[in-house]
CSV table of C-alpha atoms in Angstrom, one decimal:
chain,number,residue,atom,x,y,z
A,80,MET,CA,-26.3,28.1,-13.5
A,81,VAL,CA,-23.5,30.6,-14.1
A,82,VAL,CA,-23.3,33.0,-17.0
A,83,SER,CA,-21.2,36.0,-18.0
A,84,SER,CA,-23.4,39.0,-18.7
A,85,VAL,CA,-23.3,42.8,-19.0
A,86,GLY,CA,-25.0,44.6,-16.1
A,87,SER,CA,-28.0,43.5,-14.2
A,88,VAL,CA,-30.9,42.3,-16.3
A,89,CYS,CA,-34.6,41.9,-15.5
A,90,TRP,CA,-36.7,40.1,-18.1
A,91,GLY,CA,-40.4,40.7,-17.2
A,92,PRO,CA,-43.8,41.1,-18.7
A,93,ALA,CA,-43.8,41.4,-22.4
A,94,ARG,CA,-42.8,44.9,-23.5
A,95,ARG,CA,-42.2,46.5,-26.9
A,96,THR,CA,-39.6,48.8,-25.5
A,97,ALA,CA,-36.2,48.3,-23.9
A,98,ARG,CA,-34.1,50.3,-21.5
A,99,ARG,CA,-30.3,49.7,-21.7
A,100,CYS,CA,-27.9,49.9,-18.8
A,101,HIS,CA,-25.2,52.5,-18.8
A,102,ASP,CA,-21.6,52.0,-17.7
A,103,ALA,CA,-22.3,48.3,-16.8
A,104,PRO,CA,-19.1,46.3,-16.1
A,105,GLN,CA,-18.5,42.7,-17.2
A,106,ASN,CA,-19.6,40.4,-14.3
A,107,THR,CA,-20.9,37.0,-13.5
A,108,GLY,CA,-24.4,36.2,-12.3
A,109,LYS,CA,-26.8,33.3,-11.7
A,110,LEU,CA,-29.9,32.5,-13.7
A,111,LYS,CA,-32.9,32.5,-11.4
A,112,TYR,CA,-36.1,32.1,-13.4
A,113,SER,CA,-39.7,31.2,-13.1
A,114,LYS,CA,-42.0,30.5,-16.0
A,115,ARG,CA,-45.6,31.6,-16.2
A,116,LEU,CA,-46.2,31.7,-19.9
A,117,SER,CA,-50.0,31.2,-20.0
A,118,LYS,CA,-51.1,34.8,-19.1
A,119,LYS,CA,-48.4,36.8,-17.3
A,120,LYS,CA,-45.4,36.1,-19.3
A,121,PHE,CA,-42.2,36.6,-17.5
A,122,ILE,CA,-38.8,35.1,-17.0
A,123,THR,CA,-36.4,36.6,-14.5
A,124,PHE,CA,-32.7,36.9,-14.8
A,125,GLN,CA,-31.1,38.6,-11.8
A,126,ASN,CA,-27.4,39.3,-11.5
A,127,GLU,CA,-25.7,38.5,-8.1
A,128,ASN,CA,-23.7,41.7,-8.4
A,129,ASP,CA,-25.7,44.8,-7.7
A,130,GLY,CA,-26.1,46.5,-11.1
A,131,CYS,CA,-28.4,48.8,-12.9
A,132,ALA,CA,-32.1,48.3,-13.4
A,133,GLY,CA,-31.5,46.3,-16.5
A,134,VAL,CA,-33.3,45.6,-19.8
A,135,GLU,CA,-36.8,44.5,-20.3
A,136,LEU,CA,-37.4,42.4,-23.3
A,137,ASP,CA,-40.4,40.6,-24.7
A,138,ALA,CA,-41.1,37.1,-23.6
A,139,ARG,CA,-39.9,35.5,-26.9
A,140,ALA,CA,-36.5,37.2,-26.6
A,141,ALA,CA,-36.3,36.1,-22.9
A,142,ILE,CA,-37.0,32.5,-23.8
A,143,GLU,CA,-34.5,32.5,-26.6
A,144,ALA,CA,-31.9,33.9,-24.3
A,145,GLN,CA,-32.7,31.3,-21.7
A,146,LEU,CA,-32.5,28.4,-24.1
A,147,ALA,CA,-29.2,29.7,-25.4
A,148,LEU,CA,-27.7,29.2,-22.0
A,149,ARG,CA,-28.9,25.6,-21.6
A,150,PRO,CA,-26.7,23.8,-24.1
A,151,ARG,CA,-23.5,24.9,-22.3
A,152,ASN,CA,-24.6,23.2,-19.1
A,153,ARG,CA,-26.0,20.2,-20.8
A,154,LYS,CA,-22.7,19.8,-22.6
A,155,ASN,CA,-20.8,19.9,-19.3
A,156,ARG,CA,-23.0,17.2,-17.8
A,157,LEU,CA,-22.5,15.0,-20.9
A,158,ASN,CA,-18.8,15.5,-20.7
A,159,THR,CA,-18.7,14.4,-17.0
A,160,LEU,CA,-20.8,11.3,-17.9
A,161,SER,CA,-18.6,10.5,-20.9
A,162,ILE,CA,-15.5,10.7,-18.7
A,163,GLY,CA,-17.0,8.3,-16.1
A,164,LEU,CA,-18.1,5.8,-18.8
A,165,ARG,CA,-14.6,5.9,-20.3
A,166,ILE,CA,-13.0,5.2,-17.0
A,167,LEU,CA,-15.3,2.2,-16.4
A,168,ALA,CA,-14.6,0.9,-20.0
A,169,VAL,CA,-10.9,1.1,-19.4
A,170,LEU,CA,-11.3,-0.8,-16.0
A,171,LEU,CA,-13.5,-3.4,-17.7
A,172,LEU,CA,-10.9,-4.0,-20.5
A,173,LEU,CA,-8.1,-4.3,-17.9
A,174,ALA,CA,-10.1,-6.7,-15.7
A,175,VAL,CA,-11.1,-9.0,-18.6
A,176,GLY,CA,-7.7,-8.9,-20.1
A,177,LEU,CA,-6.1,-10.0,-16.8
A,178,SER,CA,-8.7,-12.7,-16.4
A,179,PHE,CA,-7.9,-14.1,-19.8
A,180,ALA,CA,-4.2,-13.8,-19.2
A,181,ASN,CA,-4.4,-15.7,-15.8
A,182,ASP,CA,-7.0,-18.1,-17.2
A,183,PRO,CA,-8.7,-19.5,-14.1
A,184,ARG,CA,-10.1,-22.5,-16.0
A,185,PRO,CA,-8.4,-26.0,-15.8
A,186,ALA,CA,-5.6,-26.7,-18.2
A,187,VAL,CA,-6.8,-30.3,-18.6
A,188,SER,CA,-10.4,-31.2,-19.0
A,189,GLY,CA,-10.1,-34.8,-17.9
A,190,ALA,CA,-9.8,-38.2,-19.6
A,191,GLU,CA,-13.4,-38.3,-20.9
A,192,GLY,CA,-13.4,-34.7,-21.9
A,193,GLY,CA,-16.1,-32.1,-21.1
A,194,TRP,CA,-17.6,-31.5,-17.7
A,195,ARG,CA,-18.2,-35.2,-17.0
A,196,GLY,CA,-14.5,-35.9,-17.0
A,197,ALA,CA,-13.4,-32.8,-15.2
A,198,ALA,CA,-11.3,-33.3,-12.1
A,199,ARG,CA,-13.2,-33.3,-8.8
A,200,HIS,CA,-10.5,-34.5,-6.4
A,201,SER,CA,-9.5,-32.8,-3.2
A,202,ALA,CA,-7.3,-29.7,-3.5
A,203,GLY,CA,-5.7,-30.5,-0.2
A,204,ILE,CA,-6.7,-27.1,1.3
A,205,ALA,CA,-9.1,-28.0,4.1
A,206,PRO,CA,-7.5,-28.8,7.5
A,207,ASP,CA,-7.5,-32.6,8.2
A,208,PRO,CA,-10.7,-33.1,10.2
A,209,GLU,CA,-9.3,-36.1,12.1
A,210,ARG,CA,-6.2,-34.2,13.1
A,211,PHE,CA,-8.3,-31.2,14.2
A,212,ALA,CA,-11.1,-33.3,15.6
A,213,ASP,CA,-11.4,-31.1,18.8
A,214,THR,CA,-11.5,-27.8,16.8
A,215,ALA,CA,-14.6,-26.3,15.3
A,216,ILE,CA,-13.8,-25.0,11.7
A,217,VAL,CA,-15.7,-22.9,9.1
A,218,GLN,CA,-14.4,-22.2,5.6
A,219,VAL,CA,-15.8,-20.5,2.5
A,220,TYR,CA,-14.4,-21.4,-0.9
A,221,ALA,CA,-14.8,-20.0,-4.4
A,222,ALA,CA,-13.6,-21.5,-7.7
A,223,ALA,CA,-14.0,-20.4,-11.3
A,224,THR,CA,-17.2,-21.7,-12.9
A,225,TYR,CA,-17.0,-24.3,-15.7
A,226,GLY,CA,-16.3,-23.4,-19.3
A,227,TRP,CA,-16.1,-19.8,-20.7
A,228,ARG,CA,-18.1,-18.5,-17.7
A,229,GLY,CA,-15.0,-19.1,-15.7
A,230,TYR,CA,-13.4,-16.0,-17.2
A,231,PHE,CA,-16.1,-13.9,-15.6
A,232,ALA,CA,-17.7,-15.6,-12.6
A,233,VAL,CA,-17.0,-17.9,-9.6
A,234,HIS,CA,-19.0,-20.6,-7.8
A,235,PRO,CA,-18.8,-20.5,-3.9
A,236,TRP,CA,-19.6,-22.9,-1.2
A,237,ILE,CA,-19.3,-23.3,2.6
A,238,ILE,CA,-18.0,-26.1,4.8
A,239,TYR,CA,-17.9,-26.6,8.5
A,240,LYS,CA,-17.4,-29.0,11.3
A,241,ARG,CA,-18.1,-28.9,15.0
A,242,ALA,CA,-15.6,-29.8,17.7
A,243,GLY,CA,-15.6,-33.6,18.0
A,244,ASP,CA,-16.6,-34.1,14.3
A,245,THR,CA,-14.2,-35.9,12.0
A,246,VAL,CA,-16.0,-35.0,8.8
A,247,TYR,CA,-17.1,-31.7,7.2
A,248,THR,CA,-20.5,-30.7,6.1
A,249,ARG,CA,-20.7,-28.8,2.8
A,250,TYR,CA,-23.5,-26.6,1.4
A,251,ASP,CA,-23.8,-25.0,-2.0
A,252,VAL,CA,-26.4,-24.2,-4.6
A,253,ILE,CA,-26.5,-26.4,-7.7
A,254,GLY,CA,-28.5,-25.2,-10.7
A,255,TRP,CA,-29.1,-28.5,-12.4
A,256,GLY,CA,-31.5,-31.3,-11.2
A,257,ARG,CA,-34.9,-31.0,-9.8
A,258,GLY,CA,-36.3,-29.8,-6.5
A,259,ASN,CA,-34.4,-28.0,-3.8
A,260,VAL,CA,-31.3,-26.3,-5.3
A,261,VAL,CA,-29.5,-26.2,-1.9
A,262,ARG,CA,-27.4,-29.3,-1.8
A,263,ARG,CA,-25.7,-30.9,1.2
A,264,ASN,CA,-22.4,-32.7,0.6
A,265,TYR,CA,-22.7,-32.5,-3.1
A,266,ALA,CA,-19.0,-32.8,-3.6
A,267,LEU,CA,-15.8,-33.1,-1.5
A,268,PRO,CA,-15.3,-30.3,1.0
A,269,ASP,CA,-12.3,-28.8,-0.8
A,270,GLY,CA,-12.8,-30.6,-4.2
A,271,LEU,CA,-11.9,-29.0,-7.5
A,272,TRP,CA,-14.9,-27.4,-9.1
A,273,PHE,CA,-14.9,-29.2,-12.5
A,274,GLY,CA,-11.1,-28.8,-12.7
A,275,ALA,CA,-10.9,-25.3,-11.2
A,276,VAL,CA,-8.8,-25.1,-8.0
A,277,PRO,CA,-10.7,-23.3,-5.2
A,278,ARG,CA,-9.4,-20.7,-3.0
A,279,VAL,CA,-10.3,-19.8,0.6
A,280,LEU,CA,-12.3,-16.6,1.1
A,281,VAL,CA,-12.5,-16.8,4.8
A,282,GLU,CA,-11.8,-19.3,7.6
A,283,HIS,CA,-12.7,-19.4,11.3
A,284,ARG,CA,-11.4,-21.8,13.9
A,285,GLY,CA,-11.7,-22.3,17.7
A,286,GLU,CA,-13.6,-20.3,20.2
A,287,GLY,CA,-17.0,-19.0,19.2
A,288,VAL,CA,-17.2,-21.0,16.0
A,289,GLU,CA,-19.7,-23.5,17.4
A,290,ALA,CA,-22.2,-20.7,17.9
A,291,MET,CA,-21.4,-19.4,14.3
A,292,ILE,CA,-22.2,-22.9,12.9
A,293,GLY,CA,-25.6,-22.8,14.5
A,294,GLN,CA,-26.3,-19.4,12.8
A,295,ILE,CA,-25.0,-20.8,9.5
A,296,GLU,CA,-27.4,-23.7,9.7
A,297,ALA,CA,-30.3,-21.4,10.4
A,298,ALA,CA,-29.3,-19.2,7.5
A,299,VAL,CA,-29.2,-22.3,5.2
A,300,ALA,CA,-32.7,-23.3,6.3
A,301,SER,CA,-34.0,-19.7,5.7
A,302,TYR,CA,-32.7,-19.3,2.2
A,303,PRO,CA,-35.6,-17.8,0.4
A,304,TYR,CA,-34.8,-19.1,-3.1
A,305,ALA,CA,-34.4,-22.8,-2.4
A,306,ASP,CA,-36.7,-23.7,-5.3
A,307,ALA,CA,-35.4,-21.1,-7.8
A,308,TYR,CA,-32.2,-20.8,-9.8
A,309,ARG,CA,-31.1,-18.4,-12.6
A,310,SER,CA,-27.4,-18.1,-13.4
A,311,TYR,CA,-27.8,-14.5,-14.4
A,312,PRO,CA,-28.4,-12.2,-12.6
A,313,GLY,CA,-29.6,-14.5,-9.9
A,314,PRO,CA,-30.7,-16.1,-7.6
A,315,ASN,CA,-27.7,-18.5,-7.9
A,316,SER,CA,-24.9,-20.0,-5.8
A,317,ASN,CA,-23.5,-16.5,-5.0
A,318,THR,CA,-26.9,-15.3,-3.9
A,319,PHE,CA,-26.9,-18.2,-1.5
A,320,LEU,CA,-23.6,-17.4,0.1
A,321,ALA,CA,-24.5,-13.7,0.2
A,322,HIS,CA,-27.6,-14.6,2.2
A,323,ILE,CA,-25.5,-16.5,4.7
A,324,GLY,CA,-23.1,-13.6,4.9
A,325,ARG,CA,-26.0,-11.2,5.7
A,326,GLU,CA,-27.5,-13.5,8.3
A,327,VAL,CA,-24.1,-14.2,10.0
A,328,PRO,CA,-22.1,-11.0,10.1
A,329,ALA,CA,-19.5,-12.6,12.4
A,330,LEU,CA,-18.5,-14.7,9.3
A,331,ARG,CA,-17.0,-11.5,7.8
A,332,LEU,CA,-17.5,-12.9,4.4
A,333,ASP,CA,-16.3,-10.7,1.5
A,334,LEU,CA,-17.5,-12.2,-1.8
A,335,PRO,CA,-15.3,-11.1,-4.7
A,336,ALA,CA,-16.5,-8.7,-7.4
A,337,ASN,CA,-16.9,-11.5,-9.9
A,338,ALA,CA,-19.3,-13.4,-7.6
A,339,ILE,CA,-22.1,-12.6,-10.0
A,340,GLY,CA,-25.5,-12.9,-8.3
A,341,LYS,CA,-24.3,-11.9,-4.8
A,342,ASP,CA,-26.1,-8.5,-5.2
A,343,TYR,CA,-29.4,-10.0,-6.3
A,344,ARG,CA,-32.3,-8.5,-4.4
A,345,PRO,CA,-36.0,-8.6,-5.3
A,346,VAL,CA,-37.6,-5.5,-6.7
A,347,THR,CA,-39.8,-5.3,-3.6
A,348,ARG,CA,-36.8,-5.1,-1.3
A,349,PRO,CA,-34.0,-3.1,-3.1
A,350,LEU,CA,-32.5,-1.7,0.1
A,351,GLY,CA,-30.9,-3.7,2.9
A,352,VAL,CA,-27.8,-5.2,4.4
A,353,SER,CA,-24.8,-5.8,2.1
A,354,PRO,CA,-23.6,-9.4,1.5
A,355,SER,CA,-20.9,-9.2,4.2
A,356,GLY,CA,-23.4,-8.1,6.8
A,357,SER,CA,-21.2,-5.1,7.6
A,358,GLY,CA,-22.7,-2.4,5.4
A,359,VAL,CA,-25.7,-1.3,3.4
A,360,GLN,CA,-26.8,-2.0,-0.2
A,361,PHE,CA,-29.2,-0.8,-2.8
A,362,SER,CA,-29.7,-3.2,-5.7
A,363,LEU,CA,-32.3,-3.8,-8.4
A,364,LEU,CA,-32.3,-7.5,-9.2
A,365,GLY,CA,-28.5,-7.5,-9.1
A,366,LEU,CA,-28.4,-5.4,-12.3
A,367,LEU,CA,-28.0,-1.9,-10.9
A,368,GLY,CA,-26.9,-1.0,-7.4
A,369,LEU,CA,-24.3,0.3,-4.9
A,370,SER,CA,-22.8,-1.4,-1.8
A,371,VAL,CA,-20.9,0.3,1.0
A,372,GLY,CA,-19.5,-1.8,3.8
A,373,VAL,CA,-16.5,-2.6,6.0
A,374,GLN,CA,-15.6,-5.7,4.0
A,375,GLU,CA,-16.8,-4.6,0.5
A,376,GLY,CA,-15.6,-1.1,0.7
A,377,VAL,CA,-17.4,0.9,-2.0
A,378,GLU,CA,-18.8,-1.2,-5.0
A,379,LEU,CA,-20.9,-0.1,-8.0
A,380,ASN,CA,-22.9,-2.7,-9.9
A,381,LEU,CA,-23.8,-2.1,-13.5
A,382,LEU,CA,-25.6,-5.0,-15.2
A,383,GLY,CA,-23.9,-7.5,-12.9
A,384,LEU,CA,-20.4,-6.0,-13.5
A,385,ASN,CA,-18.9,-4.7,-10.3
A,386,PHE,CA,-16.4,-1.9,-9.9
A,387,GLY,CA,-15.2,-0.8,-6.5
A,388,LEU,CA,-12.5,0.2,-4.1
A,389,ASP,CA,-11.6,-1.9,-1.1
A,390,LEU,CA,-10.1,0.1,1.8
A,391,ASN,CA,-10.1,-2.7,4.4
A,392,ARG,CA,-7.4,-4.6,2.4
A,393,PRO,CA,-6.4,-2.1,-0.3
A,394,GLY,CA,-7.4,-3.2,-3.8
A,395,LEU,CA,-9.6,-2.6,-6.8
A,396,ARG,CA,-12.7,-4.7,-7.1
A,397,LEU,CA,-13.2,-5.5,-10.8
A,398,PRO,CA,-15.4,-7.8,-12.9
A,399,GLY,CA,-13.8,-10.9,-14.5
A,400,ILE,CA,-10.6,-11.1,-12.3
A,401,GLY,CA,-12.5,-10.2,-9.2
A,402,ARG,CA,-9.8,-8.2,-7.4
A,403,LEU,CA,-6.5,-6.4,-8.1
A,404,GLY,CA,-4.5,-5.6,-5.0
A,405,LEU,CA,-3.6,-7.2,-1.7
A,406,ASP,CA,-4.9,-10.7,-0.9
A,407,ASP,CA,-8.2,-10.4,1.0
A,408,ALA,CA,-8.5,-14.0,2.3
A,409,ALA,CA,-8.8,-13.9,6.1
A,410,VAL,CA,-8.1,-16.7,8.6
A,411,PHE,CA,-9.4,-16.1,12.1
A,412,ASP,CA,-7.9,-18.7,14.4
A,413,ARG,CA,-9.2,-18.2,18.0
A,414,SER,CA,-7.4,-21.2,19.3
A,415,VAL,CA,-4.2,-19.1,19.2
A,416,ALA,CA,-3.7,-15.3,19.7
A,417,GLY,CA,-4.1,-13.1,16.6
A,418,VAL,CA,-5.5,-13.2,13.2
A,419,ARG,CA,-3.6,-14.5,10.2
């Protein structure tokens, strides 16, 4: 704690008298104090610059002087916190505004209206499994959730096929119904999610993908919340994909900032691997935490709202819209040279 003072001051045991410094210049010192106020009352203030012997005051005057210094430092800390909160508030308003402007929800709800009539047809994104029958393929999709939640969150799923297969296998977590929430082939591999068009988060083809599929199937089988579902803060469909990402780092899955539930961790295990499997994460029930990784960059989670900076593919990670910056979708095609 830095304070401007006159001379070098020593506040010690209670005294009725005071000795004043002579010819003491203006200087800056640090407050170094210890409190023993039960019997031997003293508080020490020692200037960094070598000065005169100082002034000895009674304990009450020393305490009053000490307390007078505290508000200044408390005010500085509050100012720093206030600036940080204002920055987050501006980013939140920007992200939500962009999400509303882009409106990820479907323009038409369907002939019957409501979720029952929402479009579920193929988006035409998945590679033709018959044409690529000899190629092993893995894809992860995400689409805006149904209704007003679509402004703030996405629903992800994973599909794959082994070499020789002519159909895809799809896995995602569905919150309605009874029993196991992990569903196999609940909908078309690249079908619209109740009217919302999905986008590819990551794709792998060719060499090495067969082994990856085996790891994915093991991760699906080991999902610890197969009998539990909670849309906020989790466990939910994003928690499921995050589990797969942690168990299969080769997938290089980077779930967007608006994948609410991906950071869900039980209170008993707040520290562990980040959802991409490439970093570390501290998280309390997905409501408060921090992730640092190759895929995620640096991401702060406050009440399920994620703010961060992605350095792998430069961009801001924001709630609502998910991302503002370069497209981070990655296609790893090992049947040809390079990565698209």
